[in-house]
Backbone as ProteinMPNN parsed JSONL, in Angstrom:
{"seq_chain_A": "MNSFRRGIIFFICAVLALSFYLPARADRPEPGTVRILLGESSKSSRMDIGVYGSYLVNGIFSFQRGSKLKIEAKDSSIWLYYEGASINAGDQLILKRQSSKPGDENGLRLNDSLSLLEGDLAVSLSGSMIRTVLHIGIEDYLKGLVPYEMSDSFPLEALKAQAIAARSYAVRGIRPDRDYDLSDDTNDQ", "coords_chain_A": {"N_chain_A": [[20.085, 32.232, 27.554], [19.78, 33.377, 24.97], [21.835, 31.95, 23.193], [20.591, 29.572, 23.506], [19.346, 29.79, 21.457], [20.222, 31.132, 19.156], [21.566, 27.842, 18.675], [19.278, 26.969, 17.903], [18.792, 28.21, 15.818], [20.647, 28.141, 13.683], [20.972, 24.815, 13.785], [18.508, 24.939, 12.127], [18.674, 25.948, 9.764], [21.375, 24.822, 9.029], [19.921, 22.083, 8.171], [18.167, 22.922, 6.604], [19.92, 23.623, 4.196], [21.283, 21.091, 4.11], [19.247, 19.839, 2.703], [19.107, 20.485, 0.395], [20.951, 19.571, -0.534], [20.253, 16.448, -0.513], [19.632, 13.545, -2.759], [17.018, 14.228, -5.156], [14.118, 11.284, -5.05], [12.584, 9.816, -7.985], [10.786, 8.29, -7.828], [9.212, 8.824, -6.085], [6.401, 9.892, -5.18], [4.058, 13.146, -5.536], [3.688, 15.23, -3.044], [0.272, 14.995, -1.318], [-0.941, 13.622, -3.227], [-2.48, 10.747, -4.817], [-1.299, 7.412, -6.348], [-2.952, 5.648, -9.13], [-3.909, 2.34, -10.362], [-4.554, 1.43, -13.496], [-6.8, -1.118, -14.22], [-8.632, -2.105, -16.401], [-7.226, -0.779, -18.456], [-4.915, -1.943, -18.875], [-5.233, -4.745, -19.604], [-4.365, -4.975, -22.6], [-2.45, -4.193, -25.22], [-3.018, -1.703, -26.914], [-3.69, 1.149, -27.08], [-5.938, 4.324, -27.238], [-5.755, 7.368, -26.712], [-7.373, 10.584, -25.54], [-6.865, 13.879, -25.738], [-7.764, 16.136, -22.724], [-7.599, 18.976, -22.713], [-4.047, 20.14, -21.584], [-1.285, 18.746, -22.322], [2.517, 17.873, -21.508], [4.891, 15.742, -23.078], [7.0, 13.215, -22.172], [7.8, 14.898, -21.322], [9.208, 16.506, -23.616], [7.588, 16.643, -25.792], [4.48, 18.319, -27.057], [0.829, 18.733, -26.009], [-2.212, 19.457, -27.414], [-5.453, 20.563, -26.474], [-7.843, 18.849, -27.562], [-6.384, 17.003, -28.716], [-5.497, 13.399, -30.65], [-4.636, 10.966, -29.481], [-2.376, 7.069, -30.093], [-1.675, 4.465, -28.225], [1.094, 1.868, -28.686], [2.239, -0.944, -27.569], [4.876, -2.599, -28.93], [7.496, -4.502, -29.933], [9.17, -4.422, -27.233], [8.708, -1.893, -26.655], [7.277, 1.662, -25.915], [4.9, 2.392, -28.288], [4.317, 5.799, -29.763], [1.638, 7.809, -31.451], [0.226, 9.725, -33.497], [-1.475, 11.927, -35.617], [-0.374, 10.602, -37.906], [3.064, 10.755, -37.594], [5.14, 9.057, -35.38], [6.708, 7.611, -32.555], [9.378, 6.174, -30.701], [9.192, 5.959, -27.765], [10.581, 4.071, -25.635], [10.679, 2.457, -22.632], [8.81, 3.978, -21.123], [6.503, 6.187, -20.667], [5.315, 9.397, -20.05], [2.387, 11.308, -18.985], [1.877, 14.472, -18.215], [-0.057, 16.651, -16.951], [-0.574, 20.078, -17.869], [-0.631, 23.627, -16.359], [-4.276, 25.256, -16.536], [-6.708, 27.225, -18.477], [-8.73, 28.784, -15.844], [-12.148, 26.943, -15.403], [-12.479, 25.376, -17.607], [-11.705, 22.038, -18.514], [-9.766, 19.447, -18.085], [-7.817, 17.259, -19.213], [-7.921, 13.792, -19.501], [-8.666, 11.563, -21.675], [-9.348, 7.545, -21.924], [-9.712, 5.324, -24.709], [-11.641, 6.298, -25.581], [-13.66, 7.045, -23.529], [-15.854, 7.932, -21.025], [-15.045, 8.951, -18.93], [-13.642, 12.055, -17.424], [-10.44, 11.943, -16.746], [-7.989, 13.159, -14.99], [-5.565, 14.545, -13.744], [-1.643, 13.096, -13.938], [-0.328, 10.827, -16.438], [0.801, 7.946, -16.467], [2.321, 5.81, -18.298], [3.265, 2.42, -18.905], [5.707, -0.674, -19.37], [4.117, -4.398, -19.142], [4.972, -6.724, -19.583], [3.693, -7.941, -22.622], [1.965, -5.94, -22.531], [0.21, -2.843, -22.072], [0.94, -0.352, -19.365], [-1.414, 0.984, -16.87], [-0.684, 3.92, -15.292], [-2.694, 6.239, -12.973], [-1.575, 9.61, -11.419], [-2.756, 11.488, -9.511], [-4.532, 14.078, -8.099], [-5.473, 14.234, -4.379], [-8.219, 15.11, -3.844], [-9.165, 15.888, -5.631], [-9.387, 13.133, -6.977], [-11.109, 12.062, -4.721], [-13.509, 13.895, -5.866], [-14.387, 12.542, -7.785], [-14.605, 10.321, -7.5], [-16.513, 9.912, -4.958], [-19.031, 10.99, -6.007], [-19.82, 8.243, -7.306], [-20.176, 6.276, -5.488], [-21.749, 7.278, -4.268], [-25.075, 8.266, -4.347], [-26.224, 12.213, -5.131], [-28.236, 12.178, -4.28], [-28.596, 11.577, -1.195], [-28.511, 12.499, 2.303], [-26.79, 15.811, 3.041], [-25.16, 15.436, 5.323], [-24.205, 12.017, 5.323], [-22.55, 12.295, 2.689], [-21.315, 13.676, 3.369], [-19.419, 11.61, 4.728], [-19.196, 9.721, 3.747], [-16.947, 11.132, 1.79], [-14.545, 11.838, 3.877], [-14.275, 8.948, 4.644], [-13.664, 7.653, 2.58], [-10.979, 9.517, 1.509], [-9.875, 8.549, 4.048], [-9.21, 6.019, 3.201], [-8.056, 6.26, 0.958], [-5.719, 7.316, 1.794], [-4.376, 5.685, 4.184], [-3.849, 3.405, 1.938], [-1.453, 4.181, 0.798], [1.535, 3.415, -0.617], [4.771, 3.995, -1.348], [6.223, 2.02, -1.339], [5.592, 0.888, -3.99], [4.294, 1.37, -7.142], [2.499, 1.946, -7.83], [-0.618, 2.974, -5.612], [-3.41, 2.648, -5.164], [-5.916, 0.551, -7.222], [-8.436, 0.481, -9.36], [-10.145, -1.162, -9.561], [-12.642, -3.701, -7.481], [-10.978, -4.154, -5.503], [-9.984, -2.154, -4.316], [-11.817, 0.062, -5.034]], "CA_chain_A": [[18.946, 32.645, 26.237], [20.455, 33.603, 23.26], [22.265, 30.697, 23.096], [19.669, 28.833, 22.889], [17.845, 31.045, 20.087], [21.038, 30.367, 18.601], [21.523, 26.936, 18.54], [17.933, 26.274, 16.903], [18.778, 29.167, 14.031], [22.244, 27.274, 13.484], [20.069, 23.705, 13.384], [17.177, 24.673, 11.442], [19.916, 26.451, 8.496], [21.781, 23.099, 8.804], [18.765, 20.685, 7.687], [17.55, 23.42, 4.866], [20.928, 23.525, 4.069], [21.549, 19.869, 3.666], [18.082, 19.559, 2.052], [19.564, 20.741, -0.86], [22.28, 18.169, -1.496], [19.461, 15.182, -0.888], [18.912, 13.469, -4.361], [14.973, 13.479, -4.906], [13.963, 9.991, -5.878], [11.998, 10.219, -9.546], [9.747, 7.339, -7.904], [8.462, 9.536, -5.178], [4.694, 10.755, -5.319], [4.318, 14.453, -4.772], [2.736, 15.147, -1.839], [-1.305, 15.085, -1.818], [-1.133, 12.741, -4.524], [-2.505, 9.484, -4.996], [-1.806, 6.811, -7.614], [-4.075, 4.89, -9.114], [-3.551, 1.093, -11.315], [-6.028, 2.079, -14.039], [-6.618, -2.112, -14.046], [-9.037, -1.644, -17.855], [-6.279, -0.286, -19.538], [-3.755, -2.915, -18.973], [-5.347, -5.706, -20.417], [-4.462, -3.972, -23.895], [-1.118, -3.615, -25.53], [-2.7, -1.008, -27.489], [-5.141, 2.306, -26.2], [-6.276, 5.173, -27.761], [-5.935, 8.806, -25.864], [-8.056, 11.878, -26.073], [-6.366, 14.97, -24.852], [-8.8, 17.325, -23.31], [-6.342, 19.843, -21.936], [-2.339, 20.736, -22.188], [-0.229, 17.424, -21.449], [3.429, 17.831, -22.167], [4.768, 13.551, -23.105], [7.978, 12.968, -21.406], [8.984, 16.209, -20.778], [9.6, 17.153, -24.379], [5.829, 16.909, -26.995], [3.173, 19.261, -26.223], [-0.523, 18.452, -27.153], [-2.833, 20.286, -27.075], [-6.866, 19.711, -26.667], [-8.284, 17.804, -28.666], [-5.278, 16.353, -30.011], [-6.12, 12.062, -30.618], [-3.265, 9.547, -29.381], [-3.089, 6.177, -29.966], [-0.696, 4.442, -27.486], [0.879, 0.292, -28.373], [3.068, -1.885, -26.663], [6.007, -3.217, -29.564], [9.037, -4.3, -30.004], [9.472, -3.994, -25.733], [8.59, -0.248, -26.468], [5.785, 2.055, -25.9], [5.115, 3.629, -29.687], [3.557, 7.056, -29.452], [1.145, 7.642, -32.78], [-0.104, 11.125, -33.294], [-1.211, 12.175, -37.006], [0.837, 9.957, -39.089], [3.747, 10.343, -36.668], [5.122, 7.744, -34.796], [7.693, 7.689, -32.066], [9.342, 5.023, -29.881], [9.354, 6.189, -26.156], [11.116, 3.359, -24.121], [10.016, 1.626, -22.344], [7.435, 4.266, -20.2], [5.688, 7.129, -21.832], [4.804, 9.993, -19.029], [2.066, 12.607, -20.16], [2.047, 15.533, -17.456], [-1.145, 17.532, -16.929], [-0.188, 21.6, -17.653], [-2.102, 24.125, -16.362], [-4.995, 25.521, -17.933], [-7.652, 28.335, -17.903], [-9.891, 28.074, -14.965], [-13.19, 26.144, -15.746], [-11.666, 24.844, -18.6], [-11.715, 20.876, -18.734], [-7.803, 19.542, -18.255], [-7.87, 15.79, -18.411], [-7.545, 12.467, -20.509], [-10.201, 10.322, -21.73], [-8.979, 6.476, -22.413], [-10.319, 4.705, -25.157], [-13.131, 7.166, -26.029], [-14.115, 7.282, -22.024], [-16.996, 9.619, -20.479], [-14.821, 9.902, -17.61], [-12.553, 12.992, -17.327], [-9.389, 11.672, -15.953], [-7.945, 14.847, -14.328], [-4.024, 14.12, -13.216], [-0.604, 13.397, -14.952], [-0.962, 9.916, -16.627], [2.279, 7.386, -16.708], [2.231, 4.272, -19.473], [4.489, 1.504, -18.609], [4.731, -2.291, -20.345], [4.549, -4.701, -18.176], [5.326, -7.796, -20.291], [3.973, -7.427, -23.685], [0.911, -5.252, -22.133], [0.484, -1.898, -21.571], [0.368, -0.882, -17.817], [-1.102, 2.971, -16.711], [-1.253, 4.583, -13.711], [-2.761, 7.708, -12.547], [-1.274, 9.898, -10.514], [-3.919, 12.479, -9.334], [-4.605, 15.019, -6.624], [-6.387, 13.456, -3.609], [-9.04, 16.002, -3.863], [-9.719, 15.368, -7.408], [-9.533, 11.884, -6.989], [-12.782, 12.531, -4.061], [-14.167, 15.005, -6.426], [-14.811, 12.015, -9.027], [-14.922, 8.657, -6.954], [-17.62, 10.097, -4.004], [-20.488, 10.534, -6.95], [-19.848, 6.918, -7.963], [-20.005, 5.8, -4.417], [-23.032, 7.436, -3.16], [-26.114, 9.853, -5.248], [-26.239, 13.245, -4.448], [-30.111, 12.548, -3.177], [-27.852, 11.1, -0.252], [-28.507, 13.282, 3.055], [-25.676, 16.031, 2.91], [-23.724, 14.492, 5.758], [-24.377, 11.102, 4.807], [-22.102, 12.293, 1.919], [-19.229, 13.947, 3.791], [-19.281, 10.603, 5.624], [-18.581, 9.196, 2.609], [-15.658, 11.704, 1.798], [-14.015, 11.412, 5.206], [-13.825, 7.426, 4.843], [-13.061, 7.223, 0.838], [-10.082, 9.936, 2.016], [-8.996, 7.626, 5.097], [-8.666, 5.14, 2.601], [-6.693, 6.379, 0.387], [-4.404, 7.906, 2.3], [-3.944, 4.481, 4.271], [-3.138, 2.908, 1.162], [-0.228, 5.172, -0.007], [2.806, 2.996, -0.521], [6.036, 4.466, -1.756], [7.585, 0.67, -2.329], [4.831, 0.149, -4.733], [4.528, 2.323, -8.153], [0.607, 2.617, -7.424], [-1.163, 3.035, -4.259], [-4.952, 1.876, -5.259], [-5.903, -0.36, -7.949], [-9.577, 1.312, -10.074], [-11.22, -2.127, -9.305], [-13.136, -3.907, -6.484], [-10.106, -4.293, -4.647], [-10.13, -0.924, -3.625], [-12.778, 1.22, -5.119]], "C_chain_A": [[19.258, 32.717, 24.812], [21.12, 32.642, 22.58], [21.948, 29.519, 22.573], [18.993, 29.085, 21.825], [18.907, 30.351, 18.627], [21.298, 29.439, 17.999], [20.517, 26.288, 17.653], [17.828, 26.92, 15.655], [19.796, 28.329, 13.506], [21.376, 25.319, 13.044], [18.851, 24.02, 12.17], [17.919, 25.009, 9.896], [20.811, 25.411, 8.144], [20.686, 22.495, 8.11], [18.325, 21.34, 6.575], [18.623, 23.284, 4.03], [21.221, 22.122, 2.887], [19.963, 18.903, 3.017], [18.434, 19.277, 0.379], [20.08, 20.002, -1.723], [22.099, 16.907, -1.44], [19.395, 14.757, -2.311], [17.196, 13.141, -3.83], [14.563, 12.192, -5.839], [13.055, 10.701, -6.976], [10.794, 9.101, -8.706], [8.664, 7.899, -6.988], [6.91, 9.82, -5.663], [4.754, 12.251, -4.999], [2.703, 14.744, -3.749], [1.52, 16.102, -2.539], [-2.089, 14.211, -2.876], [-1.491, 11.647, -4.079], [-2.485, 8.637, -5.848], [-2.585, 5.759, -7.741], [-4.134, 3.847, -10.658], [-4.746, 1.359, -11.48], [-6.134, 0.276, -14.975], [-7.171, -2.901, -15.984], [-7.836, -1.949, -18.789], [-5.734, -1.1, -19.788], [-4.046, -4.07, -19.124], [-5.377, -5.748, -21.65], [-3.042, -4.113, -24.072], [-1.591, -2.627, -26.252], [-3.91, 0.182, -26.631], [-4.855, 3.689, -26.788], [-6.553, 6.237, -26.623], [-6.454, 9.646, -25.868], [-7.602, 12.601, -24.843], [-7.608, 16.046, -24.335], [-8.559, 17.672, -22.229], [-5.036, 20.163, -22.547], [-1.93, 19.612, -21.24], [1.506, 18.111, -22.67], [3.753, 15.808, -21.801], [6.116, 14.345, -22.679], [8.745, 13.894, -21.059], [9.176, 16.836, -22.512], [8.087, 17.41, -25.71], [5.336, 17.704, -26.452], [2.196, 18.834, -26.943], [-1.217, 18.873, -26.191], [-4.476, 20.189, -27.085], [-7.361, 19.947, -27.805], [-7.748, 16.54, -29.548], [-6.093, 14.429, -29.619], [-4.39, 11.077, -30.843], [-3.529, 8.441, -29.448], [-1.191, 5.726, -29.23], [-0.398, 2.596, -28.056], [2.348, 0.103, -28.011], [3.921, -3.103, -28.152], [7.33, -3.549, -29.238], [9.299, -3.848, -28.476], [9.936, -2.405, -25.643], [6.941, 0.008, -26.592], [5.724, 3.17, -27.036], [4.039, 5.053, -29.266], [2.888, 7.255, -31.214], [0.551, 8.679, -32.239], [-0.274, 11.921, -35.151], [-0.16, 11.62, -38.027], [2.644, 10.197, -38.264], [4.117, 9.706, -35.486], [6.753, 7.502, -34.198], [7.719, 6.869, -30.5], [9.723, 5.983, -29.068], [9.879, 5.284, -25.644], [10.511, 2.72, -24.049], [9.173, 2.409, -20.885], [7.587, 6.044, -20.55], [5.201, 8.272, -20.317], [3.775, 11.936, -19.772], [1.403, 13.306, -18.679], [1.173, 16.561, -18.224], [-0.495, 19.308, -17.031], [-1.578, 22.184, -17.392], [-3.016, 24.8, -17.649], [-6.185, 26.821, -17.469], [-8.765, 27.882, -16.999], [-11.377, 27.648, -15.812], [-13.356, 25.5, -17.004], [-11.892, 22.843, -18.611], [-9.818, 20.398, -19.403], [-7.541, 18.368, -17.931], [-7.852, 14.654, -19.47], [-8.491, 11.994, -20.57], [-9.429, 8.96, -22.821], [-9.61, 5.779, -23.358], [-11.917, 5.054, -25.653], [-14.327, 6.391, -24.664], [-14.805, 8.608, -21.924], [-16.499, 9.809, -20.166], [-13.671, 10.587, -17.642], [-11.232, 12.583, -16.667], [-8.255, 12.873, -15.709], [-6.337, 14.449, -13.534], [-3.152, 13.497, -14.371], [-0.621, 11.622, -14.528], [0.571, 9.072, -17.028], [2.207, 5.647, -17.531], [3.443, 3.246, -19.384], [4.525, 0.083, -19.556], [4.84, -2.553, -19.244], [3.447, -6.478, -19.172], [5.03, -7.041, -22.39], [2.12, -6.486, -23.663], [1.386, -4.345, -21.825], [-0.598, -1.629, -20.081], [0.275, 0.649, -17.67], [-1.555, 3.388, -15.243], [-1.224, 5.822, -13.561], [-2.196, 8.171, -11.859], [-2.128, 11.535, -10.607], [-4.087, 13.198, -8.005], [-5.498, 13.879, -5.94], [-8.057, 13.849, -3.992], [-9.532, 15.82, -5.362], [-10.011, 14.325, -7.53], [-11.437, 11.359, -6.276], [-13.797, 12.611, -5.061], [-15.044, 13.621, -7.445], [-15.082, 10.279, -8.378], [-16.641, 8.933, -5.55], [-19.068, 9.95, -4.858], [-20.587, 9.259, -7.438], [-20.426, 6.182, -7.049], [-21.767, 5.652, -3.887], [-23.882, 8.793, -4.287], [-26.326, 11.297, -4.624], [-27.811, 13.454, -3.402], [-29.501, 11.903, -1.72], [-28.046, 12.848, 0.498], [-27.033, 14.254, 3.042], [-24.747, 15.263, 4.113], [-23.857, 13.101, 5.644], [-22.49, 11.161, 3.876], [-21.011, 12.695, 2.297], [-18.677, 12.944, 4.473], [-18.115, 10.017, 5.153], [-17.191, 9.634, 2.444], [-14.761, 11.587, 2.822], [-13.585, 9.855, 5.038], [-13.135, 7.184, 3.642], [-11.445, 7.883, 1.219], [-9.252, 9.545, 3.29], [-7.964, 6.14, 3.694], [-7.523, 5.523, 1.497], [-5.55, 6.641, 0.383], [-3.772, 6.626, 3.214], [-3.051, 3.652, 3.332], [-2.085, 3.263, 0.2], [0.72, 4.015, 0.576], [3.804, 3.176, -1.285], [6.803, 3.145, -2.19], [6.6, 0.212, -3.671], [5.233, 1.683, -5.869], [3.278, 3.324, -8.385], [0.345, 2.156, -6.274], [-2.14, 2.049, -4.032], [-5.019, 1.503, -6.113], [-7.891, 0.178, -8.638], [-10.474, -0.354, -9.775], [-11.618, -2.655, -8.339], [-12.223, -3.922, -5.592], [-10.225, -2.896, -3.977], [-10.801, 0.465, -3.898], [-14.443, 0.764, -4.664]], "O_chain_A": [[18.907, 32.084, 23.816], [20.961, 32.52, 21.366], [22.455, 28.749, 21.757], [18.03, 28.434, 21.42], [18.659, 29.607, 17.678], [21.392, 29.593, 16.781], [20.728, 25.36, 16.873], [17.157, 26.567, 14.686], [19.353, 27.703, 12.543], [21.405, 24.882, 11.893], [18.461, 23.123, 11.423], [17.657, 24.27, 8.947], [20.989, 25.135, 6.957], [20.975, 22.629, 6.921], [18.058, 20.687, 5.566], [18.332, 22.762, 2.954], [21.324, 22.04, 1.663], [19.769, 17.689, 2.955], [18.186, 18.391, -0.44], [19.944, 19.756, -2.921], [22.906, 16.085, -1.874], [19.091, 15.635, -3.118], [16.552, 12.503, -2.996], [14.67, 12.134, -7.064], [12.799, 11.904, -6.934], [9.685, 9.255, -9.219], [7.479, 7.57, -7.052], [6.668, 9.902, -6.867], [5.566, 12.579, -4.133], [1.485, 14.569, -3.769], [1.441, 17.008, -3.368], [-3.268, 14.124, -3.218], [-1.02, 11.291, -2.999], [-3.527, 8.639, -6.503], [-2.927, 5.016, -6.821], [-4.331, 4.323, -11.776], [-5.685, 1.516, -10.699], [-5.699, 0.207, -16.124], [-6.551, -3.744, -16.632], [-7.561, -2.89, -19.534], [-5.768, -1.405, -20.98], [-3.124, -4.815, -18.793], [-6.26, -6.443, -22.152], [-2.365, -4.16, -23.044], [-0.566, -2.085, -26.666], [-4.742, -0.1, -25.769], [-3.716, 4.154, -26.829], [-7.404, 6.056, -25.751], [-5.831, 10.157, -26.799], [-7.721, 12.355, -23.642], [-8.299, 16.677, -25.134], [-8.895, 17.231, -21.13], [-4.878, 20.411, -23.742], [-2.078, 19.472, -20.026], [1.605, 18.521, -23.827], [3.298, 15.003, -20.989], [6.342, 15.552, -22.754], [9.904, 13.899, -20.643], [9.32, 18.055, -22.422], [7.887, 18.464, -26.315], [5.643, 17.953, -25.286], [2.286, 18.551, -28.138], [-1.172, 18.855, -24.961], [-4.792, 19.495, -28.052], [-7.352, 20.818, -28.675], [-8.148, 15.714, -30.369], [-6.901, 14.185, -28.723], [-3.578, 10.76, -31.712], [-4.658, 8.134, -29.065], [-0.093, 6.23, -29.466], [-1.384, 1.867, -27.955], [3.316, 0.849, -28.157], [3.524, -4.261, -28.282], [8.093, -2.993, -28.447], [9.722, -2.692, -28.445], [10.849, -1.836, -25.046], [5.966, -0.64, -26.971], [6.176, 4.315, -26.989], [3.11, 5.012, -28.46], [3.595, 6.879, -32.149], [0.296, 8.827, -31.044], [0.704, 12.354, -35.761], [0.652, 12.213, -38.737], [3.426, 9.393, -38.772], [3.359, 9.821, -34.523], [7.741, 7.29, -34.901], [6.884, 6.805, -29.598], [10.507, 6.851, -29.452], [9.709, 5.587, -24.463], [9.77, 2.225, -24.897], [8.925, 1.783, -19.854], [8.56, 6.795, -20.625], [4.637, 7.609, -19.447], [4.092, 12.932, -20.422], [0.506, 12.702, -18.091], [1.305, 17.104, -19.321], [0.105, 19.665, -16.017], [-2.736, 21.89, -17.687], [-2.836, 24.907, -18.862], [-6.4, 27.202, -16.318], [-9.533, 26.943, -17.207], [-11.556, 28.169, -16.913], [-14.468, 25.111, -17.36], [-13.048, 22.838, -19.033], [-9.092, 20.7, -20.35], [-7.131, 18.062, -16.811], [-7.69, 15.155, -20.582], [-9.278, 11.912, -19.627], [-9.06, 9.118, -23.985], [-10.563, 5.31, -22.737], [-12.902, 4.377, -25.948], [-15.289, 5.629, -24.754], [-14.603, 9.736, -22.375], [-16.344, 11.019, -20.331], [-12.631, 9.964, -17.858], [-11.103, 13.31, -15.682], [-7.786, 13.365, -16.735], [-6.505, 13.917, -12.436], [-3.605, 13.337, -15.505], [-0.763, 11.077, -13.433], [1.36, 9.583, -17.823], [2.026, 4.561, -16.98], [4.53, 3.505, -19.899], [3.606, -0.229, -20.313], [5.3, -1.846, -18.347], [2.318, -6.951, -19.301], [5.658, -6.244, -23.085], [1.325, -6.475, -24.603], [2.531, -4.295, -21.377], [-1.702, -2.023, -19.702], [1.131, 1.467, -18.008], [-2.484, 3.17, -14.465], [-0.272, 6.56, -13.811], [-1.859, 7.299, -11.059], [-2.083, 12.398, -11.483], [-3.704, 12.717, -6.939], [-6.066, 12.947, -6.509], [-8.909, 13.032, -4.342], [-10.681, 15.551, -5.713], [-11.006, 14.161, -8.235], [-12.398, 10.778, -6.782], [-14.711, 11.803, -5.229], [-16.223, 13.777, -7.764], [-15.69, 9.35, -8.91], [-17.577, 8.14, -5.445], [-19.972, 9.157, -4.597], [-21.598, 9.086, -8.118], [-21.231, 5.349, -7.465], [-22.54, 4.789, -3.47], [-23.414, 9.821, -4.778], [-26.639, 11.319, -3.434], [-28.253, 14.189, -2.518], [-30.484, 11.754, -0.994], [-27.9, 13.928, -0.074], [-26.017, 13.558, 3.032], [-23.755, 14.594, 3.823], [-22.979, 12.879, 6.479], [-21.526, 10.459, 4.184], [-19.911, 12.347, 1.867], [-17.536, 13.11, 4.906], [-16.957, 9.816, 5.52], [-16.264, 8.9, 2.786], [-13.829, 10.934, 2.354], [-12.423, 9.6, 5.355], [-12.079, 6.551, 3.642], [-10.558, 7.031, 1.277], [-8.174, 10.071, 3.569], [-6.834, 5.691, 3.502], [-6.385, 5.075, 1.355], [-4.624, 6.456, -0.405], [-2.568, 6.47, 3.013], [-1.921, 3.252, 3.613], [-1.886, 2.771, -0.91], [0.779, 3.677, 1.758], [3.811, 2.33, -2.18], [7.686, 3.069, -3.044], [6.912, -0.794, -4.308], [5.998, 2.622, -5.653], [3.045, 4.472, -8.765], [0.864, 1.14, -5.812], [-2.113, 1.075, -3.28], [-3.988, 1.88, -6.669], [-8.602, 0.01, -7.647], [-11.696, -0.278, -9.903], [-10.857, -2.164, -7.505], [-12.724, -3.617, -4.51], [-10.718, -2.89, -2.849], [-10.582, 1.552, -3.363], [-15.342, 1.605, -4.684]]}, "name": "protein", "num_of_chains": 1, "seq": "MNSFRRGIIFFICAVLALSFYLPARADRPEPGTVRILLGESSKSSRMDIGVYGSYLVNGIFSFQRGSKLKIEAKDSSIWLYYEGASINAGDQLILKRQSSKPGDENGLRLNDSLSLLEGDLAVSLSGSMIRTVLHIGIEDYLKGLVPYEMSDSFPLEALKAQAIAARSYAVRGIRPDRDYDLSDDTNDQ"}
């Protein structure tokens, strides 16, 4: 029995040790995250972003609440404009949400929309157009989706069933072979 127990402990230690040496894939989404292709913003070469929280851009620049950013696809690059400064971000721009005080808004609004996007935003090029993919926790995704599908006047059990159906659909749609899982149009919403 002792040798069996030692064998299991050795196996677990070996798996843990090897996991530190395996390279991480940059395109793999975080567990519990769904990636939404924002189609409406992909029909333009320009976009305005309102920062309603705390964000880090490409791991370098920090933008605080109230910042207004402009993004433009130009010369096969993504350009970021902020208060008179222009930054060539290359072919991809990542706006990574940072933690904030509980109760504070912490998200982005695209093109003066009222919808607050509570997640990370990946901006890339699709020809001469901007392509945006929102990386959002599945709970935050459901919190924003279910109220648009059903009114809160519906019975509680119906709302619960809708949340379960929406979660199942989102999880089923996770596609590691693409850079997004679902789209924000009638194909997936």
